[in-house]
XYZ file of N, CA and C in Angstrom:
546
model
N 5.253 4.242 -24.777
C 4.662 2.993 -24.342
C 3.552 2.597 -25.294
N 3.329 1.308 -25.360
C 2.270 0.779 -26.206
C 1.413 -0.169 -25.394
N 0.224 -0.459 -25.917
C -0.562 -1.541 -25.371
C -1.698 -1.122 -24.465
N -2.273 -2.161 -23.841
C -3.462 -2.002 -23.031
C -3.084 -1.715 -21.591
N -3.794 -0.774 -21.005
C -3.648 -0.456 -19.589
C -4.996 0.077 -19.117
N -5.064 0.511 -17.860
C -6.344 0.990 -17.312
C -6.868 2.203 -18.079
N -6.049 3.227 -18.370
C -6.593 4.349 -19.142
C -7.142 3.931 -20.505
N -6.445 3.034 -21.199
C -6.944 2.581 -22.507
C -8.214 1.746 -22.360
N -8.301 0.972 -21.293
C -9.519 0.212 -21.018
C -10.694 1.165 -20.805
N -10.472 2.249 -20.054
C -11.533 3.237 -19.822
C -11.955 3.907 -21.133
N -10.994 4.154 -22.010
C -11.307 4.748 -23.313
C -12.156 3.790 -24.144
N -11.800 2.519 -24.136
C -12.584 1.518 -24.868
C -13.978 1.389 -24.260
N -14.068 1.474 -22.936
C -15.374 1.456 -22.277
C -16.228 2.629 -22.761
N -15.623 3.803 -22.904
C -16.345 4.974 -23.411
C -16.886 4.697 -24.814
N -16.085 4.082 -25.655
C -16.530 3.740 -27.010
C -17.703 2.758 -26.956
N -17.624 1.781 -26.058
C -18.687 0.777 -25.938
C -19.976 1.366 -25.360
N -19.868 2.478 -24.631
C -21.055 3.129 -24.083
C -21.825 3.920 -25.141
N -21.185 4.229 -26.264
C -21.833 5.036 -27.308
C -23.111 4.383 -27.832
N -23.099 3.108 -28.260
C -24.360 2.529 -28.748
C -25.413 2.404 -27.649
N -24.982 2.207 -26.412
C -25.925 2.160 -25.292
C -26.609 3.520 -25.165
N -25.816 4.578 -25.194
C -26.321 5.944 -25.109
C -27.317 6.227 -26.240
N -26.956 5.871 -27.465
C -27.829 6.117 -28.616
C -29.164 5.384 -28.451
N -29.093 4.106 -28.085
C -30.319 3.324 -27.930
C -31.214 3.878 -26.825
N -30.615 4.267 -25.703
C -31.414 4.841 -24.617
C -32.126 6.109 -25.084
N -31.422 6.952 -25.825
C -32.046 8.176 -26.353
C -33.184 7.856 -27.313
N -32.908 6.966 -28.263
C -33.901 6.660 -29.283
C -35.161 6.004 -28.711
N -35.000 5.259 -27.625
C -36.157 4.602 -27.019
C -36.773 5.411 -25.887
N -36.308 6.655 -25.729
C -36.957 7.573 -24.790
C -36.533 7.460 -23.336
N -35.464 6.765 -23.062
C -34.964 6.658 -21.690
C -33.948 7.784 -21.444
N -34.466 9.002 -21.374
C -33.604 10.186 -21.362
C -32.736 10.304 -20.115
N -33.280 9.996 -18.968
C -32.489 10.070 -17.735
C -31.378 9.025 -17.770
N -31.710 7.826 -18.204
C -30.693 6.777 -18.328
C -29.631 7.174 -19.349
N -30.064 7.789 -20.450
C -29.107 8.257 -21.467
C -28.185 9.311 -20.864
N -28.745 10.210 -20.069
C -27.931 11.236 -19.407
C -26.910 10.585 -18.472
N -27.327 9.592 -17.718
C -26.415 8.904 -16.799
C -25.289 8.221 -17.571
N -25.623 7.546 -18.663
C -24.603 6.882 -19.487
C -23.664 7.922 -20.085
N -24.202 9.038 -20.550
C -23.369 10.096 -21.125
C -22.430 10.658 -20.058
N -22.946 10.890 -18.855
C -22.105 11.389 -17.763
C -21.037 10.367 -17.381
N -21.402 9.094 -17.377
C -20.439 8.034 -17.093
C -19.341 8.014 -18.157
N -19.731 8.155 -19.405
C -18.745 8.198 -20.495
C -17.834 9.414 -20.323
N -18.420 10.544 -19.958
C -17.617 11.744 -19.704
C -16.664 11.549 -18.539
N -17.124 10.839 -17.520
C -16.273 10.541 -16.364
C -15.091 9.672 -16.780
N -15.325 8.697 -17.641
C -14.211 7.849 -18.097
C -13.199 8.675 -18.874
N -13.682 9.719 -19.571
C -12.774 10.586 -20.326
C -11.826 11.312 -19.383
N -12.370 11.908 -18.342
C -11.518 12.606 -17.384
C -10.622 11.650 -16.614
N -11.178 10.514 -16.257
C -10.441 9.543 -15.449
C -9.291 8.909 -16.219
N -9.502 8.576 -17.495
C -8.422 7.933 -18.249
C -7.224 8.868 -18.397
N -7.487 10.129 -18.659
C -6.386 11.087 -18.780
C -5.667 11.308 -17.469
N -6.436 11.406 -16.394
C -5.850 11.607 -15.064
C -4.961 10.431 -14.674
N -5.479 9.217 -14.846
C -4.710 8.020 -14.494
C -3.457 7.905 -15.362
N -3.601 8.178 -16.655
C -2.444 8.093 -17.564
C -1.348 9.066 -17.141
N -1.741 10.270 -16.720
C -0.739 11.267 -16.315
C -0.073 10.913 -14.991
N -0.870 10.579 -13.971
C -0.261 10.360 -12.650
C 0.515 9.054 -12.570
N 0.135 8.076 -13.385
C 0.833 6.787 -13.343
C 1.843 6.637 -14.467
N 2.012 7.696 -15.260
C 2.930 7.670 -16.393
C 2.617 6.487 -17.316
N 1.330 6.330 -17.627
C 0.867 5.217 -18.467
C 0.348 5.702 -19.818
N 0.905 6.789 -20.312
C 0.505 7.267 -21.634
C 1.027 6.299 -22.683
N 0.160 5.957 -23.635
C 0.550 5.020 -24.687
C 0.244 5.629 -26.057
N 0.884 5.079 -27.062
C 0.600 5.504 -28.429
C -0.855 5.204 -28.765
N -1.333 4.032 -28.364
C -2.730 3.655 -28.589
C -3.661 4.694 -27.968
N -3.400 5.051 -26.730
C -4.236 6.030 -26.033
C -4.201 7.400 -26.670
N -3.058 7.781 -27.208
C -2.917 9.079 -27.860
C -3.883 9.208 -29.039
N -4.113 8.122 -29.750
C -5.021 8.141 -30.890
C -6.450 7.770 -30.501
N -6.571 6.801 -29.594
C -7.888 6.272 -29.237
C -8.715 7.274 -28.436
N -8.106 8.004 -27.525
C -8.849 8.914 -26.654
C -9.584 10.001 -27.441
N -8.908 10.750 -28.330
C -9.670 11.759 -29.076
C -10.711 11.147 -30.020
N -10.427 9.950 -30.536
C -11.416 9.290 -31.390
C -12.662 8.919 -30.583
N -12.452 8.452 -29.352
C -13.584 8.108 -28.484
C -14.405 9.353 -28.162
N -13.715 10.461 -27.896
C -14.417 11.725 -27.630
C -15.271 12.127 -28.825
N -14.666 12.088 -30.007
C -15.380 12.493 -31.222
C -16.565 11.567 -31.498
N -16.381 10.289 -31.262
C -17.460 9.327 -31.478
C -18.630 9.611 -30.542
N -18.338 9.831 -29.265
C -19.384 10.118 -28.283
C -20.112 11.413 -28.629
N -19.351 12.458 -28.933
C -19.968 13.743 -29.250
C -20.760 13.681 -30.558
N -20.194 13.058 -31.574
C -20.907 12.942 -32.851
C -22.199 12.151 -32.664
N -22.136 11.062 -31.920
C -23.333 10.258 -31.660
C -24.383 11.088 -30.934
N -23.934 11.864 -29.961
C -24.869 12.704 -29.218
C -25.524 13.743 -30.100
N -24.718 14.464 -30.874
C -25.284 15.513 -31.720
C -26.176 14.939 -32.820
N -25.752 13.867 -33.453
C -26.556 13.273 -34.529
C -27.877 12.748 -33.980
N -27.825 12.028 -32.871
C -29.049 11.442 -32.308
C -29.997 12.525 -31.812
N -29.459 13.531 -31.117
C -30.315 14.613 -30.621
C -30.879 15.449 -31.765
N -30.147 15.549 -32.857
C -30.673 16.238 -34.041
C -31.795 15.411 -34.666
N -31.595 14.109 -34.750
C -32.627 13.204 -35.280
C -33.910 13.315 -34.457
N -33.755 13.550 -33.155
C -34.917 13.690 -32.265
C -35.445 15.127 -32.223
N -34.888 15.986 -33.068
C -35.290 17.401 -33.171
C -35.065 18.173 -31.875
N -33.992 17.823 -31.172
C -33.654 18.497 -29.919
C -32.422 19.389 -30.049
N -31.701 19.240 -31.139
C -30.511 20.050 -31.430
C -30.684 20.565 -32.860
N -30.354 21.836 -33.095
C -30.494 22.359 -34.462
C -29.569 21.647 -35.448
N -30.091 21.391 -36.626
C -29.325 20.707 -37.670
C -28.047 21.485 -37.992
N -28.138 22.806 -38.086
C -26.979 23.625 -38.452
C -25.826 23.442 -37.477
N -26.131 23.297 -36.187
C -25.067 23.120 -35.194
C -24.365 21.782 -35.398
N -25.136 20.743 -35.624
C -24.557 19.418 -35.857
C -23.717 19.418 -37.130
N -24.176 20.088 -38.156
C -23.410 20.165 -39.405
C -22.073 20.862 -39.169
N -22.078 21.958 -38.418
C -20.828 22.676 -38.118
C -19.863 21.773 -37.359
N -20.353 21.091 -36.349
C -19.494 20.242 -35.514
C -18.933 19.072 -36.322
N -19.782 18.395 -37.074
C -19.322 17.247 -37.859
C -18.403 17.675 -39.000
N -18.700 18.814 -39.611
C -17.840 19.314 -40.692
C -16.448 19.638 -40.167
N -16.376 20.310 -39.034
C -15.071 20.636 -38.433
C -14.274 19.361 -38.190
N -14.928 18.367 -37.577
C -14.217 17.135 -37.261
C -13.779 16.393 -38.525
N -14.628 16.402 -39.554
C -14.256 15.745 -40.811
C -13.082 16.458 -41.469
N -13.103 17.780 -41.468
C -11.998 18.556 -42.049
C -10.703 18.276 -41.295
N -10.772 18.241 -39.967
C -9.568 17.980 -39.174
C -9.060 16.558 -39.392
N -9.956 15.606 -39.507
C -9.545 14.226 -39.752
C -8.858 14.103 -41.112
N -9.444 14.709 -42.127
C -8.839 14.667 -43.464
C -7.484 15.366 -43.452
N -7.408 16.519 -42.794
C -6.136 17.244 -42.700
C -5.071 16.441 -41.990
N -5.445 15.795 -40.894
C -4.495 14.968 -40.150
C -4.003 13.813 -41.003
N -4.920 13.168 -41.705
C -4.518 12.057 -42.582
C -3.586 12.545 -43.693
N -3.880 13.706 -44.262
C -3.020 14.253 -45.313
C -1.619 14.538 -44.788
N -1.536 15.130 -43.615
C -0.221 15.430 -43.043
C 0.538 14.143 -42.769
N -0.160 13.117 -42.283
C 0.502 11.827 -42.056
C 0.986 11.211 -43.361
N 0.246 11.404 -44.433
C 0.661 10.852 -45.726
C 1.821 11.643 -46.329
N 1.797 12.947 -46.156
C 2.826 13.811 -46.741
C 4.108 13.811 -45.906
N 3.949 13.812 -44.601
C 5.086 13.922 -43.688
C 5.047 12.796 -42.667
N 6.123 12.722 -41.910
C 6.129 11.744 -40.832
C 5.142 12.172 -39.751
N 4.972 11.350 -38.764
C 4.025 11.620 -37.682
C 4.312 12.971 -37.043
N 3.265 13.580 -36.556
C 3.416 14.857 -35.884
C 2.530 14.867 -34.649
N 2.749 15.840 -33.811
C 2.020 15.950 -32.553
C 0.578 16.357 -32.823
N -0.360 15.512 -32.402
C -1.775 15.823 -32.589
C -2.409 16.232 -31.267
N -1.608 16.697 -30.349
C -2.135 17.050 -29.038
C -3.142 18.191 -29.151
N -4.172 18.123 -28.309
C -5.199 19.161 -28.358
C -4.681 20.487 -27.802
N -5.243 21.560 -28.315
C -4.906 22.886 -27.820
C -5.922 23.276 -26.750
N -5.664 24.363 -26.076
C -6.588 24.839 -25.051
C -7.950 25.185 -25.663
N -7.937 25.771 -26.855
C -9.211 26.098 -27.508
C -9.934 24.824 -27.947
N -9.175 23.805 -28.337
C -9.774 22.514 -28.684
C -10.403 21.850 -27.474
N -9.715 21.923 -26.336
C -10.273 21.359 -25.096
C -11.514 22.134 -24.666
N -11.480 23.460 -24.833
C -12.649 24.280 -24.505
C -13.838 23.931 -25.390
N -13.556 23.672 -26.660
C -14.612 23.284 -27.596
C -15.255 21.979 -27.153
N -14.424 20.995 -26.828
C -14.943 19.704 -26.366
C -15.779 19.885 -25.101
N -15.284 20.686 -24.175
C -16.017 20.941 -22.929
C -17.389 21.544 -23.221
N -17.442 22.561 -24.078
C -18.731 23.189 -24.358
C -19.657 22.279 -25.149
N -19.111 21.437 -26.009
C -19.956 20.472 -26.709
C -20.564 19.489 -25.713
N -19.757 19.034 -24.753
C -20.260 18.135 -23.708
C -21.327 18.829 -22.863
N -21.034 20.053 -22.435
C -21.989 20.815 -21.612
C -23.291 21.033 -22.376
N -23.184 21.324 -23.657
C -24.387 21.544 -24.466
C -25.239 20.274 -24.502
N -24.616 19.139 -24.782
C -25.386 17.888 -24.834
C -26.007 17.576 -23.475
N -25.248 17.738 -22.415
C -25.784 17.490 -21.071
C -26.967 18.412 -20.804
N -26.840 19.670 -21.185
C -27.924 20.639 -20.972
C -29.172 20.263 -21.763
N -28.977 19.805 -22.993
C -30.116 19.361 -23.801
C -30.785 18.166 -23.127
N -29.985 17.221 -22.659
C -30.543 16.035 -21.999
C -31.308 16.405 -20.732
N -30.789 17.353 -19.983
C -31.491 17.810 -18.777
C -32.777 18.528 -19.155
N -32.724 19.327 -20.215
C -33.912 20.102 -20.610
C -35.044 19.224 -21.127
N -34.734 18.006 -21.540
C -35.793 17.090 -21.987
C -36.737 16.799 -20.833
N -36.194 16.627 -19.657
C -36.985 16.256 -18.490
C -37.437 17.446 -17.650
N -36.739 18.570 -17.796
C -37.069 19.747 -17.005
C -36.806 20.995 -17.830
N -37.499 22.037 -17.556
C -37.292 23.296 -18.274
C -36.218 24.147 -17.597
N -35.528 23.605 -16.615
C -34.566 24.368 -15.821
C -33.438 24.991 -16.634
N -32.932 24.315 -17.652
C -31.789 24.837 -18.401
C -32.128 25.215 -19.837
N -33.360 25.018 -20.251
C -33.697 25.258 -21.652
C -33.459 26.709 -22.067
N -33.555 27.642 -21.155
C -33.348 29.057 -21.492
C -31.895 29.363 -21.823
N -30.950 28.531 -21.392
C -29.532 28.779 -21.700
C -29.061 28.055 -22.962
N -29.908 27.211 -23.518
C -29.495 26.431 -24.688
C -29.090 27.301 -25.877
N -29.828 28.361 -26.216
C -29.370 29.198 -27.338
C -27.996 29.837 -27.085
N -27.743 30.273 -25.874
C -26.436 30.853 -25.542
C -25.344 29.788 -25.626
N -25.616 28.609 -25.084
C -24.642 27.517 -25.164
C -24.394 27.110 -26.621
N -25.435 27.115 -27.440
C -25.274 26.779 -28.862
C -24.381 27.809 -29.539
N -24.579 29.074 -29.205
C -23.762 30.134 -29.799
C -22.295 29.991 -29.382
N -22.046 29.803 -28.095
C -20.670 29.652 -27.605
C -20.024 28.413 -28.214
N -20.778 27.319 -28.268
C -20.263 26.078 -28.850
C -19.917 26.279 -30.323
N -20.757 26.992 -31.042
C -20.510 27.267 -32.462
C -19.245 28.093 -32.638
N -19.123 29.156 -31.874
C -17.949 30.033 -31.975
C -16.673 29.260 -31.655
N -16.701 28.477 -30.581
C -15.519 27.695 -30.212
C -15.204 26.625 -31.255
N -16.229 25.973 -31.773
C -16.020 24.920 -32.773
C -15.358 25.498 -34.026
N -15.874 26.606 -34.511
C -15.297 27.230 -35.705
C -13.888 27.755 -35.405
N -13.726 28.426 -34.265
C -12.412 28.980 -33.904
C -11.363 27.888 -33.760
N -11.714 26.812 -33.064
C -10.737 25.740 -32.881
C -10.431 25.051 -34.201
N -11.440 24.903 -35.052
C -11.201 24.315 -36.368
C -10.221 25.140 -37.180
N -10.432 26.457 -37.188
C -9.517 27.342 -37.904
C -8.115 27.303 -37.287
N -8.053 27.223 -35.961
C -6.752 27.168 -35.290
C -5.997 25.887 -35.642
N -6.698 24.753 -35.642
C -6.044 23.492 -36.006
C -5.604 23.501 -37.467
N -6.420 24.094 -38.339
C -6.028 24.202 -39.743
C -4.761 25.047 -39.859
N -4.725 26.151 -39.144
C -3.545 27.019 -39.142
C -2.315 26.239 -38.662
N -2.458 25.482 -37.571
C -1.339 24.667 -37.061
C -0.859 23.676 -38.117
N -1.817 23.053 -38.816
C -1.451 22.094 -39.852
C -0.700 22.742 -41.002
N -1.155 23.904 -41.421
C -0.482 24.621 -42.513
C 0.926 25.026 -42.099
N 1.066 25.516 -40.868
C 2.396 25.883 -40.358
C 3.289 24.654 -40.342
N 2.751 23.531 -39.924
C 3.517 22.283 -39.867
C 3.990 21.871 -41.263
N 3.086 21.908 -42.229
C 3.452 21.539 -43.597
C 4.496 22.499 -44.149
N 4.276 23.795 -43.970
C 5.225 24.797 -44.475
C 6.582 24.688 -43.814
N 6.622 24.373 -42.527
C 7.924 24.249 -41.847
C 8.685 23.024 -42.351
N 7.987 21.973 -42.708
C 8.635 20.778 -43.264
C 9.153 21.049 -44.664
N 8.365 21.806 -45.457
C 8.755 22.080 -46.836
C 9.931 23.061 -46.900
N 10.067 23.892 -45.861
C 11.153 24.882 -45.840
C 12.507 24.231 -45.547
N 12.472 23.023 -45.018
C 13.724 22.342 -44.655
C 14.395 21.697 -45.825
């Protein structure tokens, strides 16, 4: 299927919430930024759920949804790093992984016909921990309740980010090699 539907509308809404989220953070409205981030996260879960139960998966949604996720997460990590609330090294790891995967995906599309870009369980876990980390940082701005877990969450997020990046690279290499063997 192609075109606009409710899940794709929710994905576009998530993309439109990104500049709102960034501005709220930069101007010090941390609770409002947290609410917008949670709302964006809710649209992520809701769009996938609606697409599955209503059989409304589209080609547009297949590409737009992960791009919206990456945009939201990248905006969160970059902005929180700019505000000195997230370590620079963590943001570099996350952005580097995503850039490498984007370049790899584009190369495979140029070399071969389209292929399945569906996320793996480790990729979904990585996204979940990146979201949890950002939410925890946002909560810790206003309260010290979760600040003690931030180093542990950063470590888990780093391990998952690197592991999933290596796993996706491995999948891409297998895909290229299987095409060349034919």
